[in-house]
mmCIF file of C-alpha atoms in Angstrom:
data_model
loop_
_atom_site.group_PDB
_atom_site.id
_atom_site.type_symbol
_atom_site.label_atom_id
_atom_site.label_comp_id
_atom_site.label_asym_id
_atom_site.label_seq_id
_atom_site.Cartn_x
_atom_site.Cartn_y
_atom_site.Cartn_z
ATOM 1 C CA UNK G 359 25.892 -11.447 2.777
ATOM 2 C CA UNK G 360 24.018 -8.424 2.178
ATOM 3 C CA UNK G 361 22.740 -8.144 6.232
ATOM 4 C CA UNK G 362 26.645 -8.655 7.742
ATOM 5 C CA UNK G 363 25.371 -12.255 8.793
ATOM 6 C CA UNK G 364 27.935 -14.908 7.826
ATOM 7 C CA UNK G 365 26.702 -17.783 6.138
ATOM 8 C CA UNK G 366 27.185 -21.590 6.429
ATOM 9 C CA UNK G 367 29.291 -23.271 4.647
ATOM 10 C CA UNK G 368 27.378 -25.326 1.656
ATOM 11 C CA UNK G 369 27.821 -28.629 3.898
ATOM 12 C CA UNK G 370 27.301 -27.565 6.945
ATOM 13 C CA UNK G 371 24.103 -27.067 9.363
ATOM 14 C CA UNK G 372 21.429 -24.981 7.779
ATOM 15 C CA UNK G 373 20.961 -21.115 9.942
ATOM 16 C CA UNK G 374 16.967 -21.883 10.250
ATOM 17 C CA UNK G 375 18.131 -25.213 12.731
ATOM 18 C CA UNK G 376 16.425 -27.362 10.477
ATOM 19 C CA UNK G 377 19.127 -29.962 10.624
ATOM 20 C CA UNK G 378 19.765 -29.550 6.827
ATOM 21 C CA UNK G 379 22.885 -29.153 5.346
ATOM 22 C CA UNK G 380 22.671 -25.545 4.173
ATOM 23 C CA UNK G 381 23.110 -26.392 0.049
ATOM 24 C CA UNK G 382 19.817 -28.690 0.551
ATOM 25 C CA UNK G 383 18.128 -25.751 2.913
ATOM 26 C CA UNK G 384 18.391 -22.315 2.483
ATOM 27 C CA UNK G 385 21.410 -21.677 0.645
ATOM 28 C CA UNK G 386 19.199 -21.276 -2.862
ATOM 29 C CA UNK G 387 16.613 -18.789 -0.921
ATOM 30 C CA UNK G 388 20.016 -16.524 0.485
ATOM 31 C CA UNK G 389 21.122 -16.360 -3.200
ATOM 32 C CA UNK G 390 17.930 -14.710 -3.701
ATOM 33 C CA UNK G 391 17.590 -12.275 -1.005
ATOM 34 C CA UNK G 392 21.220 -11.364 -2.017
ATOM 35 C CA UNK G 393 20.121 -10.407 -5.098
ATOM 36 C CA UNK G 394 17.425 -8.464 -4.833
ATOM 37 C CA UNK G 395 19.554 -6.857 -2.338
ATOM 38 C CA UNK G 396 22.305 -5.891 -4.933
ATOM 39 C CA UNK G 397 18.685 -4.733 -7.517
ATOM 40 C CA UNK G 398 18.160 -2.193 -4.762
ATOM 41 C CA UNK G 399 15.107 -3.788 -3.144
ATOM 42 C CA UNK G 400 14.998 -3.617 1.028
ATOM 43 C CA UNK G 401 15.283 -6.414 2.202
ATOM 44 C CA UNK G 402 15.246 -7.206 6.089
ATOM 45 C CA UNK G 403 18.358 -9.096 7.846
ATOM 46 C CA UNK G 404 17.703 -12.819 8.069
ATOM 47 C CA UNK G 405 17.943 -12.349 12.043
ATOM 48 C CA UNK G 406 14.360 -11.024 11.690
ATOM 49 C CA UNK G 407 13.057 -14.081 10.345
ATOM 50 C CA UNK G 408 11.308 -16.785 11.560
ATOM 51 C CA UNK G 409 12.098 -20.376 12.101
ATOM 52 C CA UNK G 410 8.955 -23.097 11.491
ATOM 53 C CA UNK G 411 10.016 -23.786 15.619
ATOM 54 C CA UNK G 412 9.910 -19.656 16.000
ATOM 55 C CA UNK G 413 6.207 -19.987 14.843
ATOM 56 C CA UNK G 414 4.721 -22.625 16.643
ATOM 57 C CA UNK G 415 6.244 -20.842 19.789
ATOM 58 C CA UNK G 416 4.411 -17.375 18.845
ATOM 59 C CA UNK G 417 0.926 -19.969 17.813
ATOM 60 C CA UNK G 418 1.110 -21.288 21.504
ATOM 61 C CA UNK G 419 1.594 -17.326 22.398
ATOM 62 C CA UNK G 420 -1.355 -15.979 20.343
ATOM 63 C CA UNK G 421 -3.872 -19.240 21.934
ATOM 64 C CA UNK G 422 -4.311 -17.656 24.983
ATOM 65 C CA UNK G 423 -4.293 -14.054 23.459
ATOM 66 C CA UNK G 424 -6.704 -14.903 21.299
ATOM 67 C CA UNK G 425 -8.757 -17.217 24.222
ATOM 68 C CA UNK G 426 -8.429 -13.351 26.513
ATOM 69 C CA UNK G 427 -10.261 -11.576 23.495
ATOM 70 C CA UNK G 428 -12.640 -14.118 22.955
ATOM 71 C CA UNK G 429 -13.304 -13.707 26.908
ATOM 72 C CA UNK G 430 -13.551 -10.455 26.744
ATOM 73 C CA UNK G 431 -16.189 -10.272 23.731
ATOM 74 C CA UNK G 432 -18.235 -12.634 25.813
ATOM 75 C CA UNK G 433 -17.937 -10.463 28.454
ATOM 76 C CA UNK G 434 -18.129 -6.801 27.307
ATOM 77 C CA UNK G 435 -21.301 -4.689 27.966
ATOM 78 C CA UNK G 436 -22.527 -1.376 29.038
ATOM 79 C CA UNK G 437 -21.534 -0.688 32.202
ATOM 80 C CA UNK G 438 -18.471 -2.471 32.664
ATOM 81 C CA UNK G 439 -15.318 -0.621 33.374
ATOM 82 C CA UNK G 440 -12.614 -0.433 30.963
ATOM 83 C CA UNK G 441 -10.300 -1.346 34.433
ATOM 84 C CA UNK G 442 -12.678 -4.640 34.396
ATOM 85 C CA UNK G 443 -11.159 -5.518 31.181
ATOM 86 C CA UNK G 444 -7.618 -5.139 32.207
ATOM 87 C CA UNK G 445 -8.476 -7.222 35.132
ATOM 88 C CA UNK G 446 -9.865 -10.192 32.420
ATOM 89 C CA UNK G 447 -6.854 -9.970 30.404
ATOM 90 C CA UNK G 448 -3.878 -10.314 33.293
ATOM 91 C CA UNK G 449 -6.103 -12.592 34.968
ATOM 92 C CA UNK G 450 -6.523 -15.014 31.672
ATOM 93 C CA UNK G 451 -2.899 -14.522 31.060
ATOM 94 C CA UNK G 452 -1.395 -15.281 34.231
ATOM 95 C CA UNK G 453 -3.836 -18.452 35.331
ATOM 96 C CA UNK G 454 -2.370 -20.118 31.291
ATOM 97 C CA UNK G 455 1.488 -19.476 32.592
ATOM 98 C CA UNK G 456 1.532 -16.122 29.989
ATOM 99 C CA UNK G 457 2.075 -12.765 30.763
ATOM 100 C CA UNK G 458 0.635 -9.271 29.579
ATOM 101 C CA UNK G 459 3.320 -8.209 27.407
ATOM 102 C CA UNK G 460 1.667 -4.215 27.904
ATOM 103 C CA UNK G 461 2.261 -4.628 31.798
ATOM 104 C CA UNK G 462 5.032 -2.351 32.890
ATOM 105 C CA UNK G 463 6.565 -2.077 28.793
ATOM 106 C CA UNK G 464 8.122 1.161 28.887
ATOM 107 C CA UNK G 465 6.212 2.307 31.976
ATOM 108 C CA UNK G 466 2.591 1.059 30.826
ATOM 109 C CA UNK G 467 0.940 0.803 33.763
ATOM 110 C CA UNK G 468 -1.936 -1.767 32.291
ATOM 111 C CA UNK G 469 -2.007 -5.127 31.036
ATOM 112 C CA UNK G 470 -4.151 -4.613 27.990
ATOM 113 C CA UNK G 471 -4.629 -1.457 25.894
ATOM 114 C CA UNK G 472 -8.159 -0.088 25.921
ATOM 115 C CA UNK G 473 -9.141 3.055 23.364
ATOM 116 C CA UNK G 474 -12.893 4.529 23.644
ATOM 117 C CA UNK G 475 -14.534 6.575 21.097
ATOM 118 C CA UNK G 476 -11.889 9.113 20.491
ATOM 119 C CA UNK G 477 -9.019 7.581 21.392
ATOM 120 C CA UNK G 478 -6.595 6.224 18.791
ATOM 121 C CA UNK G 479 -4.722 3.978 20.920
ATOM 122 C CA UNK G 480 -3.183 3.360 24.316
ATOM 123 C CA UNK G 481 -5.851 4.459 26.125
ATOM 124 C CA UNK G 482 -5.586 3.145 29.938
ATOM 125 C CA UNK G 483 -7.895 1.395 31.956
ATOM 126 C CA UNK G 484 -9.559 3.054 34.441
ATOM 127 C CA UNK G 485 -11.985 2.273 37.195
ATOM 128 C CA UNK G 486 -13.512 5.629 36.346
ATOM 129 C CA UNK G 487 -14.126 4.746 32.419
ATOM 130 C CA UNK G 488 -17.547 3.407 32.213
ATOM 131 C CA UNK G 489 -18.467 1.930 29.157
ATOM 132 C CA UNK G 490 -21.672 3.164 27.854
ATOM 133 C CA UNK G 491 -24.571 2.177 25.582
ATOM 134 C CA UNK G 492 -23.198 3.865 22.382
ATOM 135 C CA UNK G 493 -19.672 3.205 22.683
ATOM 136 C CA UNK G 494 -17.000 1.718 20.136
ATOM 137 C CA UNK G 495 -13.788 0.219 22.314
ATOM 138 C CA UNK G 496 -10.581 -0.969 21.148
ATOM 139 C CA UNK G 497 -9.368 -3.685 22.995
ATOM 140 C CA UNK G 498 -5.449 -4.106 22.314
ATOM 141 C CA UNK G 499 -3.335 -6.859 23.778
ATOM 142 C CA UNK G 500 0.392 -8.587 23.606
ATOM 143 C CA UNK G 501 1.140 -11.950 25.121
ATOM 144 C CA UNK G 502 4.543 -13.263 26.235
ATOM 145 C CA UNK G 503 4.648 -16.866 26.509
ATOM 146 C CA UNK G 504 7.694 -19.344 26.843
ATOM 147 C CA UNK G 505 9.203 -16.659 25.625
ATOM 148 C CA UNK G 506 7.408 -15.477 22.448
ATOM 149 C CA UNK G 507 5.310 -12.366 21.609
ATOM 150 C CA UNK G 508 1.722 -12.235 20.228
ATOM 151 C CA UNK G 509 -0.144 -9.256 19.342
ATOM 152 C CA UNK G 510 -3.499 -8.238 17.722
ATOM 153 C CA UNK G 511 -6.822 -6.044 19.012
ATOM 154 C CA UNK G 512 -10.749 -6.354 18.552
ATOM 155 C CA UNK G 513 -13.084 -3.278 18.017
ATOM 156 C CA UNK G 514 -16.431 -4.138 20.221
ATOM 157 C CA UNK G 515 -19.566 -1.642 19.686
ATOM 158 C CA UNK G 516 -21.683 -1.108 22.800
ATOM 159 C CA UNK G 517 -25.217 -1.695 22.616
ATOM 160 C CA UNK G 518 -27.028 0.446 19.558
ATOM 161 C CA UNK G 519 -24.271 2.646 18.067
ATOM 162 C CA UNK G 520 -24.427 5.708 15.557
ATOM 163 C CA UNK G 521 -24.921 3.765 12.513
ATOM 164 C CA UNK G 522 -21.902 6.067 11.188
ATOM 165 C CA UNK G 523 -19.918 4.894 13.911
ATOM 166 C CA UNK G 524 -20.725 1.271 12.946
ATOM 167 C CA UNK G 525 -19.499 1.696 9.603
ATOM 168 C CA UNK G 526 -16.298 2.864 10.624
ATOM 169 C CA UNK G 527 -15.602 -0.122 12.965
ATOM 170 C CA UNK G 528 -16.705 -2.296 10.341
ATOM 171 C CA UNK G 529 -14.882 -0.844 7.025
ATOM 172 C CA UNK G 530 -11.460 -0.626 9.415
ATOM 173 C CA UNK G 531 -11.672 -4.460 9.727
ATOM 174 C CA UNK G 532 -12.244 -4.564 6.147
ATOM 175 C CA UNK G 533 -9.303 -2.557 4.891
ATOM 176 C CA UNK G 534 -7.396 -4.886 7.968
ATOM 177 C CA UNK G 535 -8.400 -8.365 5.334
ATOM 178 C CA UNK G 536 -7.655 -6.203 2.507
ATOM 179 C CA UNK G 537 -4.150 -6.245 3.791
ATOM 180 C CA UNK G 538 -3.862 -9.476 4.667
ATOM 181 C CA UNK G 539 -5.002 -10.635 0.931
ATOM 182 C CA UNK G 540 -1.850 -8.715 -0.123
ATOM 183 C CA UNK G 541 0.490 -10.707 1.740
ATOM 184 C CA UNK G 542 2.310 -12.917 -0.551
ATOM 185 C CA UNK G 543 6.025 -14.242 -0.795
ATOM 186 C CA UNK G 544 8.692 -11.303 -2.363
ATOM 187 C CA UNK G 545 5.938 -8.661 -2.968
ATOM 188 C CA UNK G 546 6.082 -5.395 -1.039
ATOM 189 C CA UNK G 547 4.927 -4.182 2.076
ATOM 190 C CA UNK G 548 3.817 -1.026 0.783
ATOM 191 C CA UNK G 549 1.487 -3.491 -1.576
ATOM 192 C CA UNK G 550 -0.271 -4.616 2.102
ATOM 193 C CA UNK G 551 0.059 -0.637 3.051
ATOM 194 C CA UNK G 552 -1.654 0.552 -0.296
ATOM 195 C CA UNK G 553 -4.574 -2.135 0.011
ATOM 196 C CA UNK G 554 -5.159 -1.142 3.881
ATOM 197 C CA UNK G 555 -5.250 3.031 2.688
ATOM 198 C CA UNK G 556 -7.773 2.603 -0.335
ATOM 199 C CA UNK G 557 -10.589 0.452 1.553
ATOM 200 C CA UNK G 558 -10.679 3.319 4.208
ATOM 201 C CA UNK G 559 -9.913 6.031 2.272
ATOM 202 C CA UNK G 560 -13.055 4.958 -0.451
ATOM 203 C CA UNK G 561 -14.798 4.760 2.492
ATOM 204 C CA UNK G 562 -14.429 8.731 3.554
ATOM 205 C CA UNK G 563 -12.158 7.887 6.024
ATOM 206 C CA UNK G 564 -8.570 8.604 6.870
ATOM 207 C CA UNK G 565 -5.315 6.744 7.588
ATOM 208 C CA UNK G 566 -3.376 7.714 11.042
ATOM 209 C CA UNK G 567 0.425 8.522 9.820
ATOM 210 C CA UNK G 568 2.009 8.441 13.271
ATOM 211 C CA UNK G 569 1.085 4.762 14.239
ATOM 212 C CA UNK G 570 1.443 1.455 12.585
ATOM 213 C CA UNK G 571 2.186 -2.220 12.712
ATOM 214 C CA UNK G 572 5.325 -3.850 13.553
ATOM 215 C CA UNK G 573 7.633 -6.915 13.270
ATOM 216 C CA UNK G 574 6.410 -9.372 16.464
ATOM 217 C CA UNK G 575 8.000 -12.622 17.362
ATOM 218 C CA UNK G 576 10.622 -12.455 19.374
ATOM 219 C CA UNK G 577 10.643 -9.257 20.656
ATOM 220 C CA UNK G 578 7.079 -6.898 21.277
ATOM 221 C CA UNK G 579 8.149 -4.566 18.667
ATOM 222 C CA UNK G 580 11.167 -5.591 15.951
ATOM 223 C CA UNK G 581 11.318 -4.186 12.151
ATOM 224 C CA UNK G 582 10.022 -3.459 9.894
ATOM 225 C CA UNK G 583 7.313 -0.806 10.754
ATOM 226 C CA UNK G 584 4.330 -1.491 8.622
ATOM 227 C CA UNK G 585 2.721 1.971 7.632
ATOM 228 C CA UNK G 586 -0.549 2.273 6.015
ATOM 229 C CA UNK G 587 0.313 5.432 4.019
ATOM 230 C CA UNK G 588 2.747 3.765 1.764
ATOM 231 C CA UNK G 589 2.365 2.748 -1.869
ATOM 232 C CA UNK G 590 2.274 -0.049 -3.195
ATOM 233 C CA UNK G 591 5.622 -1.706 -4.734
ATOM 234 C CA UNK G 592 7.609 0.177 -2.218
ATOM 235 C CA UNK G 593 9.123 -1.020 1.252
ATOM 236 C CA UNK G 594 11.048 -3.872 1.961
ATOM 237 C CA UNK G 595 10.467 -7.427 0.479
ATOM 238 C CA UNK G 596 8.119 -9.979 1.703
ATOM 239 C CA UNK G 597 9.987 -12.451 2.693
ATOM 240 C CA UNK G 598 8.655 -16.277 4.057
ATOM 241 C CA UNK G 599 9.304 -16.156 7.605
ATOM 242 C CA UNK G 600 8.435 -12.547 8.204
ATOM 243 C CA UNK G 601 6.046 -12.167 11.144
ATOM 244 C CA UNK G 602 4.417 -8.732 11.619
ATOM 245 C CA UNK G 603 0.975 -6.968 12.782
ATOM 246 C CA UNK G 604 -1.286 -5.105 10.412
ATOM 247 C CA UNK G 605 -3.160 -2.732 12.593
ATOM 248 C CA UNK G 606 -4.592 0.714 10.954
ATOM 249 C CA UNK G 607 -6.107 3.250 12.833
ATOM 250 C CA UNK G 608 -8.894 5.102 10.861
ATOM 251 C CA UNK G 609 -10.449 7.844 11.809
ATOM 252 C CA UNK G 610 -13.806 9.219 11.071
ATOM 253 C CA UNK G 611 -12.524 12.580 10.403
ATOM 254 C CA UNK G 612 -8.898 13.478 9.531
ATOM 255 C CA UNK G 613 -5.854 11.950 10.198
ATOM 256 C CA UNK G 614 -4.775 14.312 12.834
ATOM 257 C CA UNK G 615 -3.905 13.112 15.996
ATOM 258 C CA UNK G 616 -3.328 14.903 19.333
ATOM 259 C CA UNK G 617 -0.488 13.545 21.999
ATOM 260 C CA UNK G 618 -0.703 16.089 24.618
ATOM 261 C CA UNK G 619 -2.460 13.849 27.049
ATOM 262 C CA UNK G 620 -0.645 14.300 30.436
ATOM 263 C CA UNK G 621 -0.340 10.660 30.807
ATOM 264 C CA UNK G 622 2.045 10.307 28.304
ATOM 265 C CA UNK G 623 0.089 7.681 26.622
ATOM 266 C CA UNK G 624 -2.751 8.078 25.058
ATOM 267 C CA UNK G 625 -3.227 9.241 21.826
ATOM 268 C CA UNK G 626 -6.906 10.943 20.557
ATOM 269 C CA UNK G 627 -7.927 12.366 17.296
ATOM 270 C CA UNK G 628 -7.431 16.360 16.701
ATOM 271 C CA UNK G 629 -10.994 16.890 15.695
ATOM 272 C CA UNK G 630 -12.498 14.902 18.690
ATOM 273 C CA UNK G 631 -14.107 12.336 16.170
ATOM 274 C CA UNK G 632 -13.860 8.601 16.629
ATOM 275 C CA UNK G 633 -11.399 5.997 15.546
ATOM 276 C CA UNK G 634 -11.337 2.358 14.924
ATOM 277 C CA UNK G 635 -8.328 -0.193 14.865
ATOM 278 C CA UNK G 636 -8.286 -4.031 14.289
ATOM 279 C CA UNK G 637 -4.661 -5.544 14.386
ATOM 280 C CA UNK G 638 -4.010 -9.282 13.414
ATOM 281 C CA UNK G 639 -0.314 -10.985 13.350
ATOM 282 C CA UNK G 640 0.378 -12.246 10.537
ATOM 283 C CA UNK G 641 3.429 -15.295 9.162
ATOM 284 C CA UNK G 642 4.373 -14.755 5.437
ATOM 285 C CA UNK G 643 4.905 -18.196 4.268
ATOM 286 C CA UNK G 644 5.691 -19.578 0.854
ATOM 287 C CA UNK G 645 2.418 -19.867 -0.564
ATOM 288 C CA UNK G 646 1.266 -16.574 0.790
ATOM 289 C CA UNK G 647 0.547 -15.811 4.930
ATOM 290 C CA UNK G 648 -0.712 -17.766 7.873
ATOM 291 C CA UNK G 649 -2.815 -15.904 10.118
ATOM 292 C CA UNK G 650 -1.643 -16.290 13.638
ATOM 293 C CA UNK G 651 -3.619 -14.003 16.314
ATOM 294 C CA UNK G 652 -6.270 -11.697 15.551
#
């Protein structure tokens, strides 16, 4: 096969661990990943998809993920400290038998991910960061349980913000559905990409190039990347079983972002505008995508 991956034979056991013989499972949908392998198309190795028992692992994952934002949006108010916030995430997390996938990954010294104003993404909690009246936050979490990964982040706005400011927050989680209504079996991902760009960009907005989404499952980060500067029809197929994160960040002004912060982490806009991110995990399915954290 096309990904190196031997397959079954056509009477024995099925590769998903369905039980099936393969000729009565997935033998039909290899055929077809095989050939639009051989048309050119990208297509990712089957060892990225997956499994119906794969997904109701990552759906128990993304429960209390979800259940830590929803605390958090209770929660969240001027005057709370964006190191209060990493304390209701671990805590959440660790009392449901989960843990903070962000916690220690690569050296991240936080459990959660939490990006003010400015700030693209990976900002870290601090017991010096004061949220204030005014403020737009990006809450960003990952949850490992029994073994699976869930991912997605919430944009909160602080008491009366800049109505400007608003609009931003609220046309990034646009653009974020507009992606997800792209999702459908064997289109592109540059179709979800190209759907994500024009919501934002009619907007007056911009796209950040350097950061994306990303395959989720199994491991925090897997394949593919999921820009949102592609275009549409291009990028690898959509393929039932693919589970990624669609998670622009849009800034306010351009798409220039500046990395030099000393803590080797977090990332802020050039032009010292704001940014906004939403991030959902997504399932492609047959029929078109199940929505699994957000």
């Amino acid at each position: 096969m096309y990904d190196g991956i031997e397959s079954p034979g056509r009477n024995d056991e099925c590769w998903c661990g369905s039980g099936k013989k393969y000729k009565k499972c997935h033998r039909d949908f290899d055929d077809k990943l095989q050939q639009l392998w051989d048309e050119g198309e990208e297509v990712l190795a089957r060892s990225l998809l997956k499994t119906p028992a794969d997904i109701e692992g990552i759906k128990l994952s993304a429960k209390v993920n979800v259940g830590a934002l929803d605390y958090v949006e209770a929660h969240i108010k001027a005057g709370v400290t964006t190191a209060d916030i990493d304390r209701w995430v671990h805590d959440y997390c660790i009392e449901r038998g989960a843990v903070p996938a962000d916690l220690n990954y690569e050296g991240f010294p936080k459990s959660v991910c939490t990006s003010v104003n400015e700030v693209v993404c990976h900002g870290i909690p601090s017991e010096d960061e004061v949220l204030r009246e005014g403020d737009i936050v990006n809450v960003d979490m990952s949850t490992i349980l029994g073994g699976y990964f869930s991912d997605s982040s919430r944009m909160f706005c602080i008491g009366e913000v800049d109505p400007e400011w608003r609009r931003l927050v609220e046309v990034t989680k646009r653009s974020v559905e507009a992606g997800m209504s792209a999702v459908r079996p064997w289109a592109h991902l540059g179709d979800v990409s190209a759907a994500v760009n024009k919501v934002a960009t009619d907007a007056g907005f911009s796209v950040v190039r350097e950061f994306g989404g990303h395959g989720c499952g199994i491991e925090f980060h897997e394949d593919p990347f999921v820009s949102f500067v592609e275009l549409a029809g291009t990028g690898p197929i959509l393929v039932p079983g693919m589970c990624f994160t669609i998670e622009p960040m849009v800034n306010m002004g351009t798409a220039d972002i500046d990395m030099s912060d000393p803590n080797g982490w977090t990332v802020r806009t050039a032009d010292g505008l704001p940014s906004a991110q939403w991030e959902v995990q997504v399932a492609v399915t047959e029929s078109g995508f199940e929505l699994i954290s957000w």
